[in-house]
Coordinates of C-alpha atoms and ligand atoms in Angstrom, one line a residue:
X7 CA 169.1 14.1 132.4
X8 CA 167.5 10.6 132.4
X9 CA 164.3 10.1 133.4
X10 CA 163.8 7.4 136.2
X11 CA 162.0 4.3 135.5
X12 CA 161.0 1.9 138.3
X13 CA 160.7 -1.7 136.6
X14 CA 158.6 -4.4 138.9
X15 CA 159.1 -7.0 136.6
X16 CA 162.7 -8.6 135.4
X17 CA 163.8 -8.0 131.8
X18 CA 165.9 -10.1 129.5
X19 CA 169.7 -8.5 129.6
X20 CA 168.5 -7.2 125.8
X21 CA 165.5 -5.4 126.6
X22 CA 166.6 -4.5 130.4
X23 CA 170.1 -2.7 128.4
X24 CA 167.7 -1.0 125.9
X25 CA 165.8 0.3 128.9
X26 CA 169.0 1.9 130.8
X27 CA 169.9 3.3 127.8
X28 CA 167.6 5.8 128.3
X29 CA 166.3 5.9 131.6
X30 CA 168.1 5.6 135.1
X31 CA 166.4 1.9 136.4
X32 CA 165.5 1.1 139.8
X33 CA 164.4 -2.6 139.8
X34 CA 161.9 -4.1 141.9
X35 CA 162.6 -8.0 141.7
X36 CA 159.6 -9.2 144.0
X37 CA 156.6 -7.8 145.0
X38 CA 156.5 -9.6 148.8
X39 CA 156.5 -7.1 151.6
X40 CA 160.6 -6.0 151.4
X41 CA 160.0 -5.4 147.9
X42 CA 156.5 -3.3 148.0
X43 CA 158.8 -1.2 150.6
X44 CA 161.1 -0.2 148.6
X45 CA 158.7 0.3 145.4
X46 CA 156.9 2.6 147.5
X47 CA 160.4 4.6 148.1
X48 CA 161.4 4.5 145.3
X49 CA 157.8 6.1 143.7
X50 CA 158.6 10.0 144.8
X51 CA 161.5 10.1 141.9
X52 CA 159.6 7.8 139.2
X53 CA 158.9 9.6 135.9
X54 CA 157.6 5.6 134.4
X55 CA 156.2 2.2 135.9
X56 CA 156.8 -0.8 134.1
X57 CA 155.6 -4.1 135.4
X58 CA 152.6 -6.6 135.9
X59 CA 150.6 -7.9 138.3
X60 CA 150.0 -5.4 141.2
X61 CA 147.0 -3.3 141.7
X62 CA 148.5 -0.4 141.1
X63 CA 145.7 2.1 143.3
X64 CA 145.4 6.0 143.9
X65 CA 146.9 5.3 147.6
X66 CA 150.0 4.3 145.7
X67 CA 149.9 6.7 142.7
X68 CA 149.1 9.6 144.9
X69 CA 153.2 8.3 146.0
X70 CA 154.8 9.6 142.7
X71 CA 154.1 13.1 141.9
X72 CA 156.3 13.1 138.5
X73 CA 154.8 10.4 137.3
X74 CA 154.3 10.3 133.5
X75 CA 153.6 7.2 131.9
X76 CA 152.9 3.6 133.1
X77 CA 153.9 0.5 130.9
X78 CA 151.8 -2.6 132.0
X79 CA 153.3 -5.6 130.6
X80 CA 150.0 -7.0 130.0
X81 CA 146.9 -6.2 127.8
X82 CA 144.0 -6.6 130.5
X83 CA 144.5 -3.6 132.5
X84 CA 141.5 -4.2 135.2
X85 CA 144.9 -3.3 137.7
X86 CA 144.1 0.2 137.0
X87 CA 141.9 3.2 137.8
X88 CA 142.1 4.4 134.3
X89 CA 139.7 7.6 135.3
X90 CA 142.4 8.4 137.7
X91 CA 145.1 8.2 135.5
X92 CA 143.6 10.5 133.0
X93 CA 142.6 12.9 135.0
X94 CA 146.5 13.1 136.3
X95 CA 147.1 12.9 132.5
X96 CA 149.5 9.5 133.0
X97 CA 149.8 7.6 129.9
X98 CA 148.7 3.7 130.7
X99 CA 149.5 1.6 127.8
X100 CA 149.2 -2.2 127.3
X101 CA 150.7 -5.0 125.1
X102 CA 147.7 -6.4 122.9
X103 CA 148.4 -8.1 120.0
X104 CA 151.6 -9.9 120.9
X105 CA 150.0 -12.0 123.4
X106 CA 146.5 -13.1 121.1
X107 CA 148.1 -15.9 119.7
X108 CA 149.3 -17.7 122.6
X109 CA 146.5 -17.0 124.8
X110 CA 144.1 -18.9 122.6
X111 CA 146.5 -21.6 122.5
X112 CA 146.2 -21.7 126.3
X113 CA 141.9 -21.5 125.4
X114 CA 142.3 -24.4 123.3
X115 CA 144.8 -26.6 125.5
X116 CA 141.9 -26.6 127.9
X117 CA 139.3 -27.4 125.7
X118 CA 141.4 -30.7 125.3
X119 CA 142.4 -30.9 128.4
X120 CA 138.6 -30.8 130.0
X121 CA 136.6 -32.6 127.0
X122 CA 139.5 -35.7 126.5
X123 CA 140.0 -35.8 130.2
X124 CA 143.8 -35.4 129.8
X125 CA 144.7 -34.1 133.1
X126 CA 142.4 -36.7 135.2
X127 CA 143.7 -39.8 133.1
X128 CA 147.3 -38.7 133.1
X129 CA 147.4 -38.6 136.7
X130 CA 145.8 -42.3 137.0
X131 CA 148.8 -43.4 134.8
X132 CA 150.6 -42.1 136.7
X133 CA 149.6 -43.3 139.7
X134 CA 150.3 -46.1 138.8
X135 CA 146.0 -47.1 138.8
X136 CA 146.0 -48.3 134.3
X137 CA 145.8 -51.8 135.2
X138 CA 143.0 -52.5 132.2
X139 CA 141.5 -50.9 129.2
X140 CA 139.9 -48.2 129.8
X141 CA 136.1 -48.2 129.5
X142 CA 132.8 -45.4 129.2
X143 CA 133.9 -44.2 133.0
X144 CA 136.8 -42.5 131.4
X145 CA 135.5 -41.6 128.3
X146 CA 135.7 -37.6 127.9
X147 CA 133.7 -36.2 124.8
X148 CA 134.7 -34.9 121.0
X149 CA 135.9 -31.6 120.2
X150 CA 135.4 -31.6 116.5
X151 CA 132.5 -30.7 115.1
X152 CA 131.4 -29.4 118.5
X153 CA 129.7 -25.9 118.3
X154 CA 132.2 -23.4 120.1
X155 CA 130.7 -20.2 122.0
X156 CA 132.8 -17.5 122.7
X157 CA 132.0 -14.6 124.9
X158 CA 133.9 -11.6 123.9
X159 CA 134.6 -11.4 120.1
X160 CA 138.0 -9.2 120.3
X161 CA 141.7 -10.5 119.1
X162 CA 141.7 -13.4 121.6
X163 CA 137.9 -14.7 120.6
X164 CA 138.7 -14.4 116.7
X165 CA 141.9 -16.4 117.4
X166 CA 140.2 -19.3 119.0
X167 CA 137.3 -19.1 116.9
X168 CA 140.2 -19.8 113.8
X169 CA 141.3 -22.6 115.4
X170 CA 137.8 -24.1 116.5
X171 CA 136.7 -23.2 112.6
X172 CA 139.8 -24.3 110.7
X173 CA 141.0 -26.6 112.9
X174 CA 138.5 -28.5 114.4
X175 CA 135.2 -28.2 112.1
X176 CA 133.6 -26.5 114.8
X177 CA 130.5 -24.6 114.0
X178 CA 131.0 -21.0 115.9
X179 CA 128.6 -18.5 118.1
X180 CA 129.3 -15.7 119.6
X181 CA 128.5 -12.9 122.0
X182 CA 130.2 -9.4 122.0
X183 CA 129.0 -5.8 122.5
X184 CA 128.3 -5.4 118.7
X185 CA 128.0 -8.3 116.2
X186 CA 131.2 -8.2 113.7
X187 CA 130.4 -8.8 110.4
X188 CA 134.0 -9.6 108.8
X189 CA 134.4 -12.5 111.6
X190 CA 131.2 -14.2 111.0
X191 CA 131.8 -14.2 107.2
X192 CA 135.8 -15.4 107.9
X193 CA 134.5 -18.4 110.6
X194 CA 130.8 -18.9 109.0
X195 CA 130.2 -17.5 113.2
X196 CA 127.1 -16.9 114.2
X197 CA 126.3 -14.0 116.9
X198 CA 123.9 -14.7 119.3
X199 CA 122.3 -13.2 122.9
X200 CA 124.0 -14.5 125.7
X201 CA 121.5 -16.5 127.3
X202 CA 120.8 -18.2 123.7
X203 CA 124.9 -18.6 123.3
X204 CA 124.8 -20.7 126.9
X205 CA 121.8 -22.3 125.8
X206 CA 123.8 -23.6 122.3
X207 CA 127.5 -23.9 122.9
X208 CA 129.1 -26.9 124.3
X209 CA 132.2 -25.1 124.6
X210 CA 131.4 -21.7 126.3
X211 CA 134.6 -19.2 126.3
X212 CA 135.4 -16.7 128.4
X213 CA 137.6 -13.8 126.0
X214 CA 136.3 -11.0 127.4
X215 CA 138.0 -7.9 129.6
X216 CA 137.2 -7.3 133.4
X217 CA 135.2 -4.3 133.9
X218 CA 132.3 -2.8 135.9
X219 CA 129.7 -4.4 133.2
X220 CA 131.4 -7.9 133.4
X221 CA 132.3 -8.5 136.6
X222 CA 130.1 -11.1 138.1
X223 CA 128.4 -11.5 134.2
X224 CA 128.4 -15.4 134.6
X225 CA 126.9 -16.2 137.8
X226 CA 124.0 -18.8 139.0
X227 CA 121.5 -17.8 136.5
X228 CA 123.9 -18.0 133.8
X229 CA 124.9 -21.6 134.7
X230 CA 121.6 -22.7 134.9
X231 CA 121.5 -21.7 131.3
X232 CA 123.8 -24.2 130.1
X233 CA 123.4 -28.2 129.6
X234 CA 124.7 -30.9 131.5
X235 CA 127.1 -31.5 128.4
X236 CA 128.4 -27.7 128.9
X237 CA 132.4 -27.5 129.1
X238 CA 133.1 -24.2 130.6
X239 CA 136.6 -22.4 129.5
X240 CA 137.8 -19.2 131.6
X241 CA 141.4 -17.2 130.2
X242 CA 139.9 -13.9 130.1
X243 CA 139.8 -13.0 133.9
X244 CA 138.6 -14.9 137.1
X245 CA 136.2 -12.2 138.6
X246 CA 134.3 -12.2 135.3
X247 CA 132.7 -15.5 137.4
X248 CA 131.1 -15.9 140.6
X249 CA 133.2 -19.0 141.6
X250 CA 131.0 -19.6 144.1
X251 CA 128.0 -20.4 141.7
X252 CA 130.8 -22.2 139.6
X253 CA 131.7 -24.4 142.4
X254 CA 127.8 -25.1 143.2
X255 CA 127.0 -26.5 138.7
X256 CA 130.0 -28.6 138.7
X257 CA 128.6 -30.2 142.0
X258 CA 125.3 -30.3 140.9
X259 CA 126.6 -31.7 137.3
X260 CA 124.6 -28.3 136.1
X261 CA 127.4 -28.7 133.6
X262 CA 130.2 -31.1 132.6
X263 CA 133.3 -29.9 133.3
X264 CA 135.4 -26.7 133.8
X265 CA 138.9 -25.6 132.2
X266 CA 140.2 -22.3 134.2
X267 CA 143.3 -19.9 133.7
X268 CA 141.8 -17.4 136.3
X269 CA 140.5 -17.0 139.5
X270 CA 138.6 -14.6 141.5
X271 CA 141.8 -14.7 143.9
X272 CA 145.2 -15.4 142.5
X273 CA 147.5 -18.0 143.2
X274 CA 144.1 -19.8 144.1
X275 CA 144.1 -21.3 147.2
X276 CA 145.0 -24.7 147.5
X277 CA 142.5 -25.6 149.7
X278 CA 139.7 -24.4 147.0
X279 CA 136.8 -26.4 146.1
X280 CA 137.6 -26.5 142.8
X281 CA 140.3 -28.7 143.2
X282 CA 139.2 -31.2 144.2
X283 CA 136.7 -32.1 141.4
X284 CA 138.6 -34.3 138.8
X285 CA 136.7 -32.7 136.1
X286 CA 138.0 -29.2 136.4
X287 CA 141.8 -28.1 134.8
X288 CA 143.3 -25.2 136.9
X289 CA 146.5 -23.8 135.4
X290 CA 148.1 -20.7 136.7
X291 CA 147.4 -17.9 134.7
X292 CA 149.7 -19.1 132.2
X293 CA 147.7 -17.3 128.7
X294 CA 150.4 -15.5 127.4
X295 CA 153.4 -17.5 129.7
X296 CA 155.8 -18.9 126.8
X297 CA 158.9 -17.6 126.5
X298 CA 159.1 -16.4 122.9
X299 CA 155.5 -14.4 123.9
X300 CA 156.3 -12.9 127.4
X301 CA 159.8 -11.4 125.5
X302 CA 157.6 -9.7 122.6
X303 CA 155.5 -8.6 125.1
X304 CA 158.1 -6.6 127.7
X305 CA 159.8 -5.6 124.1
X306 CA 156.0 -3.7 123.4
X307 CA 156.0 -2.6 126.9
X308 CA 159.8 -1.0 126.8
X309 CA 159.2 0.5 123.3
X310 CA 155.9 2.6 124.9
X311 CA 157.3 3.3 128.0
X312 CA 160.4 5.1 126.2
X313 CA 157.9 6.5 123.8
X314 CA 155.7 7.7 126.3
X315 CA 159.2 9.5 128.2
X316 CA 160.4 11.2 124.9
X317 CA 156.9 13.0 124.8
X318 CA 156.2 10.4 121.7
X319 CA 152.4 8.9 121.1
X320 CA 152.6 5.5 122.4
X321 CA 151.7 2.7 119.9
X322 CA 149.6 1.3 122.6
X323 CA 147.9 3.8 124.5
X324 CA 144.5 2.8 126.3
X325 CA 143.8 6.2 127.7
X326 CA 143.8 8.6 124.7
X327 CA 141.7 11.2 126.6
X328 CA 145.2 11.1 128.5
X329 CA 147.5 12.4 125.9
X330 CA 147.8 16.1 125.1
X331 CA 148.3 17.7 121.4
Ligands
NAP405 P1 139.8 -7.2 123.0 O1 140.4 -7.4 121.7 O2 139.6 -5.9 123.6 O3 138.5 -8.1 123.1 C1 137.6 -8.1 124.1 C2 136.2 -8.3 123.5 O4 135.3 -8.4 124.6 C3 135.8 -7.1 122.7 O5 135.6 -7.6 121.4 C4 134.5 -6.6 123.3 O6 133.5 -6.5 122.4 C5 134.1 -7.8 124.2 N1 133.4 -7.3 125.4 C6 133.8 -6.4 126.3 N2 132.9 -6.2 127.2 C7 131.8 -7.0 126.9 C8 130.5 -7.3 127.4 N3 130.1 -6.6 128.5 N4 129.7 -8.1 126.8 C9 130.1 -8.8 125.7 N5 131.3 -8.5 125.1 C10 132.2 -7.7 125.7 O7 140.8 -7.9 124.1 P2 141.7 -9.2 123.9 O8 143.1 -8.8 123.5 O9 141.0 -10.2 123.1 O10 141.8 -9.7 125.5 C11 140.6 -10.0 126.2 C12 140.9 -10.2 127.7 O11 141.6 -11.5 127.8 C13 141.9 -9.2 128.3 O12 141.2 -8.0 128.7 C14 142.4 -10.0 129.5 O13 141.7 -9.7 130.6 C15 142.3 -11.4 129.1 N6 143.6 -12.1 128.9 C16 143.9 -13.1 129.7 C17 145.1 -13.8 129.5 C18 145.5 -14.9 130.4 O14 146.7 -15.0 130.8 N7 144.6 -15.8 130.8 C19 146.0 -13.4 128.6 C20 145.6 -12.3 127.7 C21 144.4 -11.7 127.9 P3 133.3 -5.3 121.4 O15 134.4 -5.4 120.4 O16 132.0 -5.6 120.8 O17 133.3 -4.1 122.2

């Protein structure tokens, strides 16, 4: 008999056929209130989740009593209590790799955007308000040659650091748990403690995971840190940052501007401070949002969902401790 999936998150025909090949599919198409209803009936019978986007918590879990595997089509899984699912032994898995280029094309789109002023001056143009040459008031600042800091040297930091290096001369620094040898010697990067990386960088890069240890890990103190030249860059996750002390530098030009994928609540609200300082770039969470990427990445998620359903290791398993010999 097939074993029953509950999808929260549309496929392509391809991949959705793939998926029904092998599993009976009850799809969720919206996660508003009708739609959370009926994911929560439709939990009892699932054997594997496959989705984004929702906190997926106990109170909900404790709903589905056959449930084997969850897919998260995704590779930050801060949506999940991962002690919980290994101590029910349900396989969470994640879709890294597939995503790292196109994310730090998102990094680097606002590291233009914020240092050349693109979104601000744009919107005069259009506005119809270029009636002269522009002059120093809409200057922005270089990007070449500019030293690049990047907190959290995993797939997504090495990518931007290989376009800041090879791309844009940029000398590199970095912070991480553990130095890593082979990406200083690829980018000529230099590690560094994190006060003394928000001390040096002009760019400083957020590409690191939410967890317990970074949650809040750029706050007041940490902004103080920085120079009034600082261009802050945020696609790894929004609670990583105490908006709040965010909000309080760019008022207090404690740095110079602020380019931002993710917030600490998401959509962000549109009556947030933050927009309405010209100097920040909001976009909407869009890292990995190209088409050619988000396929690839529900394509990963499929192929370890099924994997995980035929009693098959997962390529992309996060909680090992999870699966049994
Ligand atoms: P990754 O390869 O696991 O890299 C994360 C890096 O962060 C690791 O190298 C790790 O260092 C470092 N790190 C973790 N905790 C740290 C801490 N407390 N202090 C310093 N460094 C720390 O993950 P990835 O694939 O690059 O993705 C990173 C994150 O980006 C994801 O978790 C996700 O939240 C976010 N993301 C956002 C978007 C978006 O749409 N904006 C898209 C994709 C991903 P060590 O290697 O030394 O342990």
């Amino acid at each position: 008999m097939k074993k029953q999936v509950v999808l929260y998150k549309k496929l392509s025909p391809a991949l959705m056929a793939r998926l029904q090949e092998h599993a009976e599919v009850t799809l969720i198409d919206s996660l508003d209130a009708e739609g959370l209803a009926r994911l929560r009936a439709a939990l009892p019978h699932a054997h594997g989740l496959l989705g984004a986007s929702l906190k997926l918590d106990a109170q909900l879990l404790d709903l589905a009593p056959n449930l084997e595997a969850i897919a998260s089509v995704s590779v930050g899984v801060d949506n999940y209590d991962i002690d919980y699912l290994t101590e029910r032994r349900i396989l969470l898995t994640n879709t890294p790799d597939v995503l790292t280029e196109t994310t730090a094309d998102t990094g680097f789109a606002l590291i233009l955007a914020t240092a050349r002023r693109v979104v601000e001056l744009a919107n005069m143009v259009r506005a119809g308000q270029w009636q002269r040459n522009i002059g120093p008031a809409q200057f922005g600042s270089d990007v070449h040659g500019k030293t690049l800091g990047i907190i959290g040297m995993g797939r997504i930091g090495e990518a931007l650091a290989q376009r800041g290096h090879f791309g844009f001369g940029m000398p590199v620094i970095y912070h991480s748990h553990s130095p890593k040898p082979a990406v200083e010697q690829r980018f000529n990067a230099q590690y560094r403690s994190l006060p003394e990386l928000l001390q040096q960088a002009d760019f400083v890069c957020l590409t690191l995971p939410l967890t317990a240890e970074t949650e809040g890990l750029i706050g007041a103190q940490q902004f103080a840190q920085m120079r009034p030249e600082t261009i802050f860059i945020n696609i790894s996750r929004g609670k990583v940052v105490d908006e709040k002390a965010l909000i309080e530098a760019l008022r207090a030009e404690q740095i110079r501007a602020a380019g931002l994928d993710v917030f600490e609540r998401e959509p962000l609200d549109p009556d947030s401070p933050l927009l309405q300082l010209d100097n920040v770039v909001a976009t909407p969470h869009i890292g990995s949002a190209t088409h050619e990427t988000r396929e690839a990445m529900a394509g990963c998620a499929v192929n370890n969902l099924l994997a995980a359903l035929a009693g098959e290791l997962p390529k992309n398993l996060v909680n090992v401790r999870a699966w049994k010999d």
